[in-house]
Coordinates of C-alpha atoms in Angstrom, one line a residue:
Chain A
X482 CA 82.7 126.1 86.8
X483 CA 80.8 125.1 89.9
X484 CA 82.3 122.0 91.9
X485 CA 79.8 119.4 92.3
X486 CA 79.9 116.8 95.0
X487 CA 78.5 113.5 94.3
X488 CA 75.6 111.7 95.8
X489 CA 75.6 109.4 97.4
X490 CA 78.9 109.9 99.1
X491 CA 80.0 110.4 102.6
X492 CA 81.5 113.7 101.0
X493 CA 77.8 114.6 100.4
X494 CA 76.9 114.2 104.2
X495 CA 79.8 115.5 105.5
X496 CA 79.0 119.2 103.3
X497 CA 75.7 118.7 104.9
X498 CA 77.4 118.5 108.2
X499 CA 79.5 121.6 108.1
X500 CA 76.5 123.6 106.7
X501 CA 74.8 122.4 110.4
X502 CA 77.9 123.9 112.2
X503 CA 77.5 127.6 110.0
X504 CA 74.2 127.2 110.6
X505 CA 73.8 126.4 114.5
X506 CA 71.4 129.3 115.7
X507 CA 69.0 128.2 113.7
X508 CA 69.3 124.4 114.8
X509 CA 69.7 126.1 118.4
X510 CA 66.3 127.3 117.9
X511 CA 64.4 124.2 116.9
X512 CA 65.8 122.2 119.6
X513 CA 69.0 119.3 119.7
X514 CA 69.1 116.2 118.0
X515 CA 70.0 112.7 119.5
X516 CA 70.0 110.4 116.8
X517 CA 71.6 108.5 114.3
X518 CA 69.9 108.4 111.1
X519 CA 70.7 105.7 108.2
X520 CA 70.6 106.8 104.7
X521 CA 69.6 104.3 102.2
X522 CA 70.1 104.7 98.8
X523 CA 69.1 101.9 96.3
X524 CA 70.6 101.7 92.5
X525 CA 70.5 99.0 89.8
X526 CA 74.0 97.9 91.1
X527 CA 74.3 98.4 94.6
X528 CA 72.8 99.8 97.8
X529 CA 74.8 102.2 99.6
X530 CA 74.7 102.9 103.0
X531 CA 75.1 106.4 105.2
X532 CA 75.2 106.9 109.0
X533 CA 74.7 110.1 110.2
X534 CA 75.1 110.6 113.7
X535 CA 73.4 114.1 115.4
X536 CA 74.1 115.0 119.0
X537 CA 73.3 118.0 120.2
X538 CA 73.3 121.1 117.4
X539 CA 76.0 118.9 115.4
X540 CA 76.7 116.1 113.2
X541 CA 79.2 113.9 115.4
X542 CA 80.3 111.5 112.8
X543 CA 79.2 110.7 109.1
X544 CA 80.3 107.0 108.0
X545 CA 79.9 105.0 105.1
X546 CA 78.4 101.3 105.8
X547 CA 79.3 98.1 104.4
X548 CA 75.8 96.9 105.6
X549 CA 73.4 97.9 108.2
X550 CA 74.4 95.7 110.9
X551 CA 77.6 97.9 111.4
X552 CA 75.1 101.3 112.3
X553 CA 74.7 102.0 115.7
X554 CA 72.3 99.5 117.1
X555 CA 69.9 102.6 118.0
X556 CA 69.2 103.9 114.2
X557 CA 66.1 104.8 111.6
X558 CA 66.7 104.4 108.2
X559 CA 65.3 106.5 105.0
X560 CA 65.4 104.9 102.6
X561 CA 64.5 105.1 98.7
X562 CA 65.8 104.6 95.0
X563 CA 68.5 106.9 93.9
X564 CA 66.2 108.6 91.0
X565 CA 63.4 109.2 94.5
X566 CA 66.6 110.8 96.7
X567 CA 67.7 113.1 93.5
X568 CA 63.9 114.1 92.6
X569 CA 63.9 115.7 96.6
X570 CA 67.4 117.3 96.5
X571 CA 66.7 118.7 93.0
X572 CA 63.1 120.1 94.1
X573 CA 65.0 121.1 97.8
X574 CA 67.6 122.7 95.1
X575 CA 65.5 124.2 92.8
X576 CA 63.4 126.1 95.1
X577 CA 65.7 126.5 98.5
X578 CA 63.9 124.4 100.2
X579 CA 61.0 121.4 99.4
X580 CA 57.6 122.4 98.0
X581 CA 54.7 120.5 99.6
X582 CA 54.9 117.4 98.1
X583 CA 59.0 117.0 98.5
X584 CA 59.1 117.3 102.6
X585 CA 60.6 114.1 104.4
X586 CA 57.3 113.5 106.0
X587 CA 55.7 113.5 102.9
X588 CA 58.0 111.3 101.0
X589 CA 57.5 108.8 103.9
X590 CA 54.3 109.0 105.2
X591 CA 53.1 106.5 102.9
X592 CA 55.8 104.4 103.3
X593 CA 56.4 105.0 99.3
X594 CA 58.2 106.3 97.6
X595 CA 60.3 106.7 100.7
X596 CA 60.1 104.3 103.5
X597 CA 61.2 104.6 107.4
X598 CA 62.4 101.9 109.6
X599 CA 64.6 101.2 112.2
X600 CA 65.3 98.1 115.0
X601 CA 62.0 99.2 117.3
X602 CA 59.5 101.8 116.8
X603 CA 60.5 103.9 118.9
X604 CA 64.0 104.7 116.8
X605 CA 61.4 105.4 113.9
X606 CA 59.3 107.6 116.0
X607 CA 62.8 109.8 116.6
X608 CA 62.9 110.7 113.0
X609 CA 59.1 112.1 114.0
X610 CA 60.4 113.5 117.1
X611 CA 63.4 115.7 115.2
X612 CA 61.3 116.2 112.1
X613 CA 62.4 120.0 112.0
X614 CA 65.9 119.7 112.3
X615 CA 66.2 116.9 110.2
X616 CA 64.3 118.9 107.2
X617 CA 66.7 121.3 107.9
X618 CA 69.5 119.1 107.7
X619 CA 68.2 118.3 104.2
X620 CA 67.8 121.6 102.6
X621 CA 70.9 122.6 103.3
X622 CA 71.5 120.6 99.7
X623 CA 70.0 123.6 98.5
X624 CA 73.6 125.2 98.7
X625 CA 76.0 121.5 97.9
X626 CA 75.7 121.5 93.8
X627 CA 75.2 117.7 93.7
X628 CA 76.0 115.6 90.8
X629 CA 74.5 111.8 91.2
X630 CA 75.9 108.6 90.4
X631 CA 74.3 106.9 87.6
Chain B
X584 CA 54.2 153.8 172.1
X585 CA 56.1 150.9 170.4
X586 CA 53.9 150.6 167.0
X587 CA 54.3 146.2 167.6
X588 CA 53.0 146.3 171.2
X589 CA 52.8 142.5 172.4
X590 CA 48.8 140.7 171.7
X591 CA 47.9 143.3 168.6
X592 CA 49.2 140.4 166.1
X593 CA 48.3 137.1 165.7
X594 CA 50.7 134.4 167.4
X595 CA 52.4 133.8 163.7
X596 CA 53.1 137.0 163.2
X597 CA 54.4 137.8 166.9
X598 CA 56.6 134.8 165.9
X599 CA 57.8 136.6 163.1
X600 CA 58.5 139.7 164.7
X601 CA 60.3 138.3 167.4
X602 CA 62.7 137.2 164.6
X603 CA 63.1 140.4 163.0
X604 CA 64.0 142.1 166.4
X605 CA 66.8 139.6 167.2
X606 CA 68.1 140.6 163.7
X607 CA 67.9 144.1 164.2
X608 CA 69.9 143.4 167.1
X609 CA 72.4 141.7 164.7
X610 CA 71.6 138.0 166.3
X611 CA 71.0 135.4 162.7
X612 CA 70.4 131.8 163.0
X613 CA 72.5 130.8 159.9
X614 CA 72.0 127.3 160.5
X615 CA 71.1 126.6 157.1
X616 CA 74.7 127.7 156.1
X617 CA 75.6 124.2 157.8
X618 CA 72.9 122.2 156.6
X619 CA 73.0 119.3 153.6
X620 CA 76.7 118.6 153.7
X621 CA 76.0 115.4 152.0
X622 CA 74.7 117.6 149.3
X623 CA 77.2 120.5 149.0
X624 CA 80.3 121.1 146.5
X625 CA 78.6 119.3 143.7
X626 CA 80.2 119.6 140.8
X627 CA 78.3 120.1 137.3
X628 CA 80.0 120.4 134.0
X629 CA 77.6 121.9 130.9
X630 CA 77.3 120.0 127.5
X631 CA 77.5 121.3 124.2
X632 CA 73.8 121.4 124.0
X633 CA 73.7 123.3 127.5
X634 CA 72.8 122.7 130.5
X635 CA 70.3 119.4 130.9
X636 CA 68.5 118.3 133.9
X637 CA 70.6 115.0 133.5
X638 CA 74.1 117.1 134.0
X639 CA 73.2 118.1 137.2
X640 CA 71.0 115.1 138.4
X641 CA 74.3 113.3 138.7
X642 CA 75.9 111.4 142.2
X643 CA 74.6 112.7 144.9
X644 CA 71.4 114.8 143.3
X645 CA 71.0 112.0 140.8
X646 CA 69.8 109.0 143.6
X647 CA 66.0 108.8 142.3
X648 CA 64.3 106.9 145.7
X649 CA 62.1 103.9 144.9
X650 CA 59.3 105.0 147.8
X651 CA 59.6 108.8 147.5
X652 CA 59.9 110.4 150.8
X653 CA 57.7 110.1 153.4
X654 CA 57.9 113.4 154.8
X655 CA 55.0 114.4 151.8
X656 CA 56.2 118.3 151.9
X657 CA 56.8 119.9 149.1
X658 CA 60.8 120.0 149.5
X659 CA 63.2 119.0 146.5
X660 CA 65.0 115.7 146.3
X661 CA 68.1 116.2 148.2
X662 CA 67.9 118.9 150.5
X663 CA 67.5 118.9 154.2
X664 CA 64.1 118.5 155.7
X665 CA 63.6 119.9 158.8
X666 CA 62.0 117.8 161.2
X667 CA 59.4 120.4 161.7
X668 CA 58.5 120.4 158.4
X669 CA 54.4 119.5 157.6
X670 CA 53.6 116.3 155.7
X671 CA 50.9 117.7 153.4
X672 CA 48.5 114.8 152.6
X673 CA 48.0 115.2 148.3
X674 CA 51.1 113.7 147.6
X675 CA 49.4 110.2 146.7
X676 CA 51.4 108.8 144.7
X677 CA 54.9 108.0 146.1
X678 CA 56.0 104.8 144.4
X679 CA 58.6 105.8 141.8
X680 CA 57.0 102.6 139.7
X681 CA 53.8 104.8 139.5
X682 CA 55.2 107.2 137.0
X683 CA 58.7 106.8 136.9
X684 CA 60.4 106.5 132.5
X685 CA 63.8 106.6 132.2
X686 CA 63.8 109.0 129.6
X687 CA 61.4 111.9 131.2
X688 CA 64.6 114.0 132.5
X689 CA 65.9 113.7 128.4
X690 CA 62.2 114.6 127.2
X691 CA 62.2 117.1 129.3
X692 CA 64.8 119.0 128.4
X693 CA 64.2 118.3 124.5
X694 CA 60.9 120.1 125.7
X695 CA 62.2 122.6 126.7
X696 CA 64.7 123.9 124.1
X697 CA 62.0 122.6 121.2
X698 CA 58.9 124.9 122.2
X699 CA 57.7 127.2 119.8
X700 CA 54.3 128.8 119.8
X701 CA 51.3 129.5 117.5
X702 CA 52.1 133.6 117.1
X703 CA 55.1 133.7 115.6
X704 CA 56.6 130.3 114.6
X705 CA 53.8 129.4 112.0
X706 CA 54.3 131.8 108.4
X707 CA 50.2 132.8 109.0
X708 CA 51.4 135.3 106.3
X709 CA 51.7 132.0 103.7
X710 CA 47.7 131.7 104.3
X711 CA 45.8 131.2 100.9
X712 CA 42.0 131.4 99.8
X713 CA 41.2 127.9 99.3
X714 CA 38.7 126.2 97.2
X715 CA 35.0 126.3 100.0
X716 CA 35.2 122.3 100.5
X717 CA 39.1 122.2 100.9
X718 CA 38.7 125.0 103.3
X719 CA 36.0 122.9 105.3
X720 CA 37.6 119.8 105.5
X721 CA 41.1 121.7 107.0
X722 CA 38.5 123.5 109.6
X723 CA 37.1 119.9 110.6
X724 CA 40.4 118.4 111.1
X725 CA 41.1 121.1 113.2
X726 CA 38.0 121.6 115.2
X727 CA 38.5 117.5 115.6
X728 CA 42.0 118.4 116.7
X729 CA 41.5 120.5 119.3
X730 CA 38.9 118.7 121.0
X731 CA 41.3 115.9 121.6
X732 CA 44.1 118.2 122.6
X733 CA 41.9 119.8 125.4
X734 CA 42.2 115.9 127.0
X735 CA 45.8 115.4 126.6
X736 CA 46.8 118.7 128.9
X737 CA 43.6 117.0 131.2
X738 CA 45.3 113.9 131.9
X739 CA 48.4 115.2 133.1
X740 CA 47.2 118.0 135.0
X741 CA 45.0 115.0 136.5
X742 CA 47.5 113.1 138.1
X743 CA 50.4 115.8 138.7
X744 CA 50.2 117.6 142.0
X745 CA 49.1 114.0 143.5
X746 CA 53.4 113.4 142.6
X747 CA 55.7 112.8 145.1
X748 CA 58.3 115.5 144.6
X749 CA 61.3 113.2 144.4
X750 CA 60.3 112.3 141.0
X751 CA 61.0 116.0 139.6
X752 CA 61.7 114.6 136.4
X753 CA 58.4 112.8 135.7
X754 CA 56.9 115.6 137.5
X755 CA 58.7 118.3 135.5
X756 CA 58.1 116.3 132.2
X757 CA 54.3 116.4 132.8
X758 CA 54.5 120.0 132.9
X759 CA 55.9 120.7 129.8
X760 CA 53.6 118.1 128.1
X761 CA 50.2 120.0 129.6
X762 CA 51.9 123.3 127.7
X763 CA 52.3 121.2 124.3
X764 CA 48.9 120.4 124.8
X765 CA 48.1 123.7 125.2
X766 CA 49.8 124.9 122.4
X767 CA 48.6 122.0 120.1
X768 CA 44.7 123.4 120.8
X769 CA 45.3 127.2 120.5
X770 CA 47.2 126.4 117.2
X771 CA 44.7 124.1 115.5
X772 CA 41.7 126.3 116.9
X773 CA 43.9 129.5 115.4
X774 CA 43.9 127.5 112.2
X775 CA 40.4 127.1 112.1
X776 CA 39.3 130.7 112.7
X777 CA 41.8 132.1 110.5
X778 CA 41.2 131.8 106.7
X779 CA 37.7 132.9 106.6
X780 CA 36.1 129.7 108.1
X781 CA 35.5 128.7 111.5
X782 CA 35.0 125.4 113.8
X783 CA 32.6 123.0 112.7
X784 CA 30.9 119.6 114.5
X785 CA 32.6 118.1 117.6
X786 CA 33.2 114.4 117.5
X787 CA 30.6 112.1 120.0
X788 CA 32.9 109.5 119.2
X789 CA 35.6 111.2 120.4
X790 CA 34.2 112.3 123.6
X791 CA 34.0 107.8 124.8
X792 CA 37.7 108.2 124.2
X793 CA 38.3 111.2 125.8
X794 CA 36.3 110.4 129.1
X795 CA 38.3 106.7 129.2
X796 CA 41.5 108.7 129.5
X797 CA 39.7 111.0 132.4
X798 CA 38.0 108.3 134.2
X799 CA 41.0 105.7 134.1
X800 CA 41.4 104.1 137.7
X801 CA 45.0 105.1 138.4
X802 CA 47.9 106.8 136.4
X803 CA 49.5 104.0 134.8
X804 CA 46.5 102.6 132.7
X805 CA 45.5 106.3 132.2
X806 CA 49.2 106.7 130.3
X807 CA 49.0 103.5 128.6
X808 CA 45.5 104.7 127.1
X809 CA 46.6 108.2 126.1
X810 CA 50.0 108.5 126.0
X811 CA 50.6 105.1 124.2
X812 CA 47.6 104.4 122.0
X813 CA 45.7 107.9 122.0
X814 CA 48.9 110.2 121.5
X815 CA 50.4 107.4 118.8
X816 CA 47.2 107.6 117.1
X817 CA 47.5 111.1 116.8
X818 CA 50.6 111.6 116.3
X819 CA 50.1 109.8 112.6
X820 CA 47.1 112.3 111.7
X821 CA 49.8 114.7 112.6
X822 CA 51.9 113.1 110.2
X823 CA 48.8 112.7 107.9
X824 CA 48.4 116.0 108.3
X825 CA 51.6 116.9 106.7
X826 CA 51.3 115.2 104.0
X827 CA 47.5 116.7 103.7
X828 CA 48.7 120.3 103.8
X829 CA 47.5 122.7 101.3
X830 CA 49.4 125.1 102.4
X831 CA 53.0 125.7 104.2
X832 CA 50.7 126.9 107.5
X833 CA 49.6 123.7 108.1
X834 CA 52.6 121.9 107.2
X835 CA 54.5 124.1 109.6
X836 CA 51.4 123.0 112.1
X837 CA 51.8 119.7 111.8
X838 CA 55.7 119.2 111.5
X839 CA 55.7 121.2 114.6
X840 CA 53.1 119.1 116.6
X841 CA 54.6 115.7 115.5
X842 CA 57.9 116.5 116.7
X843 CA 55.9 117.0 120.5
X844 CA 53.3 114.4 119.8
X845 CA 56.7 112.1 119.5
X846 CA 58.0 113.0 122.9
X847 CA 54.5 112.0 125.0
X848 CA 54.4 108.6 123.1
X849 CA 58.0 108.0 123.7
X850 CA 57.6 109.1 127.9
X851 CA 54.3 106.6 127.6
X852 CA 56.1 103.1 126.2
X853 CA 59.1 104.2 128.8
X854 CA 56.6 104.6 131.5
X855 CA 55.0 101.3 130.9
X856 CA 58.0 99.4 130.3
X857 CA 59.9 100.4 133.6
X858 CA 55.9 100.1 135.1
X859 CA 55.5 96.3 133.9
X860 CA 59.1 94.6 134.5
X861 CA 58.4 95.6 138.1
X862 CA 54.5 94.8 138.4
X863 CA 54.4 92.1 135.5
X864 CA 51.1 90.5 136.9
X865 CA 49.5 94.4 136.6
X866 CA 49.3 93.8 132.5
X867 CA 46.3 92.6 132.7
X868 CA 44.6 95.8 134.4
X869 CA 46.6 97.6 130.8
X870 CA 45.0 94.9 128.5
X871 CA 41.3 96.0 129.9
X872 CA 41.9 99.9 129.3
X873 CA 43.2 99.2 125.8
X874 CA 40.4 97.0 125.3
X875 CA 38.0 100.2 126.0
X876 CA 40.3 102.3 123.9
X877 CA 40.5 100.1 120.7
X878 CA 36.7 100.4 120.6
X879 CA 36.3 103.6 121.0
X880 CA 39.2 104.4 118.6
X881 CA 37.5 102.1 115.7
X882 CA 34.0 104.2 116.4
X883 CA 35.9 107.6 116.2
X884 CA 38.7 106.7 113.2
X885 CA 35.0 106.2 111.2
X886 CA 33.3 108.8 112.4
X887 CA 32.1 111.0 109.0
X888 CA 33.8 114.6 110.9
X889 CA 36.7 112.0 111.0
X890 CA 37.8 110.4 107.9
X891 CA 35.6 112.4 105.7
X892 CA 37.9 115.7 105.6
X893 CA 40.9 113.9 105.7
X894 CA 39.5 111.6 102.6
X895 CA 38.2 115.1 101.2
X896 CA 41.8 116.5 101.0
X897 CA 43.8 113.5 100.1
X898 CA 41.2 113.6 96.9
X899 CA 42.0 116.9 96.3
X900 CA 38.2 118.2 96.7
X901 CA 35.0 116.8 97.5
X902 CA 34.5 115.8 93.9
X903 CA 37.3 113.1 94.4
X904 CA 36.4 112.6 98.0
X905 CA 35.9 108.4 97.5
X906 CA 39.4 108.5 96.0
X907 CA 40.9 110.0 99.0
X908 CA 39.3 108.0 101.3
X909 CA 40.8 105.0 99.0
X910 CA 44.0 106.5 99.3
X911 CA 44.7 106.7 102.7
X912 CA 42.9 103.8 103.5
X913 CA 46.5 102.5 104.5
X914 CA 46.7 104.8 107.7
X915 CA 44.8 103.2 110.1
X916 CA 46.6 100.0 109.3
X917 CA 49.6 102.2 109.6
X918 CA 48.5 103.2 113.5
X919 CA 47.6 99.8 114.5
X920 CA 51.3 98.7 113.6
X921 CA 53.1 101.5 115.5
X922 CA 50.6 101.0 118.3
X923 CA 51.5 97.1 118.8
X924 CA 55.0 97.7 118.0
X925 CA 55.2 100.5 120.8
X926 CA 53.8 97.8 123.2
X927 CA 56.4 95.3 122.4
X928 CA 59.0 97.4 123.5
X929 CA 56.9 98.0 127.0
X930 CA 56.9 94.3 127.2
X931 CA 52.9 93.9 126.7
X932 CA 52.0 91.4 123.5
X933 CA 48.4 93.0 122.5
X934 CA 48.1 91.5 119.3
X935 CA 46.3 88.3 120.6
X936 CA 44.2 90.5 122.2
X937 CA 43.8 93.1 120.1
X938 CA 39.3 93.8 119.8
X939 CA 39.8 95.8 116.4
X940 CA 40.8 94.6 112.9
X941 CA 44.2 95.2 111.6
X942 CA 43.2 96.5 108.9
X943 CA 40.4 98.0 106.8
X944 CA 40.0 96.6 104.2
X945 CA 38.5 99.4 102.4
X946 CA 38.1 98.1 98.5
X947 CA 36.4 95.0 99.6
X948 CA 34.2 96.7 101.8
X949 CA 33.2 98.8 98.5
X950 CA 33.0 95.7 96.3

């Protein structure tokens, strides 16, 4: 039986994260990342809160937060309802990577049914300026079997 | 017969032979062995990411000079300069306030490490017969496209041998922004000849723009204009045009240009923030260039080779072409937000004096 890791969890990021390090040629190639990027995940119940922070060709740190004022004061956040964040990593899962209408940018652009904010616009404007590597990041869940939380 | 008799040559190259005989007699100068002690033994240690311009712009190599150097050659910050040396009179600008951003050394290395280019890095192979309008309305966008790229390698290009060499960063930065350019125009004109269509109508609208960002009176109000509100403005029809895509080519297109578009806009509100805390009562000459661009920017965003392919695709055909242009009706709200927010972080409050609407209110205009 396939082991499943759960989204949200910091577990879920942190496979993400080592996927990054087996995968650093190709994340050599688009370029490095300096940013921290806050996952937002809305239920019914609760809101939970991710940080991811990139430097370089890595993930430096992955961190659970109690609320958004504890991210690094220089952030973006993604955020969307748990049934919008499983609908992507299904579609990123079911065909190894996101068809047209399941990229980041595309889930955002219209600020719905994604949104993306941060402190100024120019922390948003990052999540434009690492676009790539950040898409990357994300279909890596094609390869993290991913049970959600209900 | 010696075959260098004295008189044949011209005094600069009697100069120069003169040295090469003392060589051949084994006598070298080697002064420059000894010179810049202030500057030698520096130590540099590489990042995980490499080697960045901002590892070895440290101590010594790192002191960025308010007034550049007066000595207007073209030698790097922090060697020795000669006494000798000629001043060459095109370095114009010399104030580090003129084009200084703390960030351009950062940009420029994220430049350099993110390039890619239009032969390889797009999957031209993924190319699909589309439907005649869809395929028109992509070919628009992209003639569109790279008219207004051709101006954003002009600008720099403008303004960049006129920089004092001191600020190698800014001047460096620059560079690699006139080869994004580049790449941005070869790439959407490639797109355009390359599924059986071709370009279509250039934009008039456009060109008022355009020529603003050319004929701007110095550097700083030209960056505000393009770099600030031209390049933000495009870089959410970049965006737009990822989330337009019919195709994987032009999403790989546009999530490729965003990611540069993002860099220019980010040196621009940098630029104009380290430009304003020092010459707060210049906002006013920023205000006036805006004012020229918001008008021009409201003619073009409305111009039919404008919104009418974009509208055409986010309807899914010509058919549905008053639904699309219904749908992303939202966008130019959308670039008027980011535009006044990237200000705010320069230090410049536009929205009193923003000349264009907020918003378009496109259903009531319908009703």
């Amino acid at each position: 039986m396939t082991e499943t890791t759960l989204f949200p969890s910091k577990q879920w990021f942190q496979a993400l994260a080592r996927l990054m390090d087996k995968d650093e040629s190709a994340y050599r190639d688009l370029g490095p990342l300096e940013c921290t990027m806050v996952v937002k995940v809305d239920t019914d119940a609760a809101t939970h809160l991710y940080e991811v922070v990139f430097e370089g060709f890595k993930v430096q740190s992955v961190r659970e937060l109690k609320s958004l004022a504890d991210a690094k004061p220089e952030h973006f956040v993604i955020e969307a309802t748990l049934s919008i964040w499983r609908e992507m990593i299904e579609n990123i899962r079911a065909n190894a990577g996101p068809d047209l209408t399941h990229t980041l940018n595309y889930l955002t652009f219209p600020d719905d049914p994604m949104r993306v904010s941060g402190p100024d616009q120019l922390e948003v404007d990052a999540f434009y300026r690492y676009n790539q590597s950040l898409q990357r990041f994300f279909n890596a869940a094609a390869e993290v079997p991913t049970a959600f939380a209900s | 017969m010696s075959k260098y008799p004295p008189g044949k040559y011209t005094p600069a190259v009697e100069v120069g032979l003169d040295r090469m005989r003392e060589m051949a007699k084994g006598n070298f100068d080697l002064k420059w062995m000894q010179s810049n002690p202030a500057g030698w033994g520096h130590k540099v240690t590489p990042g995980p990411a490499g080697l960045r311009l901002r590892d070895v712009d440290t101590g010594y190599y790192g002191n960025v000079p308010e007034h550049g150097s007066t000595h207007g050659s073209m030698a790097p910050r922090g060697c020795e300069v000669p006494p000798e040396t000629k001043a060459l009179p095109m370095y114009t600008m010399n104030e580090m306030s003129e084009v200084w951003a703390e960030n351009a050394g950062l940009l420029y290395d994220e430049a350099v490490v993110r390039q890619w280019n239009s032969v390889t890095d797009v999957p031209w192979d993924k190319l699909e017969k589309l439907p005649d309008d869809i395929e028109r309305a992509v070919c628009q966008m992209c003639t569109g496209l790279t008219e207004v790229e051709f101006v954003a390698g002009d600008m720099p290009a403008k303004w960049l041998h006129k920089i004092n060499h001191d600020f190698h960063e800014v001047k460096l930065f620059l560079a690699s922004q006139i080869f994004d350019e580049a790449r941005h125009l070869d790439v959407f004109r490639k797109r355009a000849l390359a599924n059986g269509g071709g370009l279509l109508m250039a934009s008039p609208g456009q060109e008022e723009l355009l020529a603003a960002i050319l004929e701007a009176p110095d550097y700083t109000t030209a960056s505000a204009l393009m770099h600030i509100f031209g390049e933000g403005f495009v870089l959410t029809l970049f965006r737009q045009g990822e989330f337009l895509a019919p195709t994987e080519v032009e999403k790989a297109i546009f999530r490729l240009c965003m990611q540069d578009e993002a860099r220019h806009v980010a040196y621009g509100v940098k630029h104009l923030k380290y430009f304003l805390e020092r010459h707060p009562n210049r906002a006013e000459e920023v205000h006036k260039i805006l004012d020229i661009g918001e008008q021009a920017i409201f003619t073009l965003t409305l111009e039919p080779q404008t919104s009418e392919p974009r509208a055409i695709l986010a309807g899914g055909g010509l058919a549905n072409i008053d639904v699309g242009a219904q749908r992303m009706a939202f966008i130019y709200a959308k670039q008027v937000k980011e535009y006044l927010r990237r200000l705010e972080i320069a230090g410049l409050n536009r929205e009193p004096r923003l000349t264009i609407p907020k918003e378009i209110p496109y259903e009531d205009l319908a009703a």
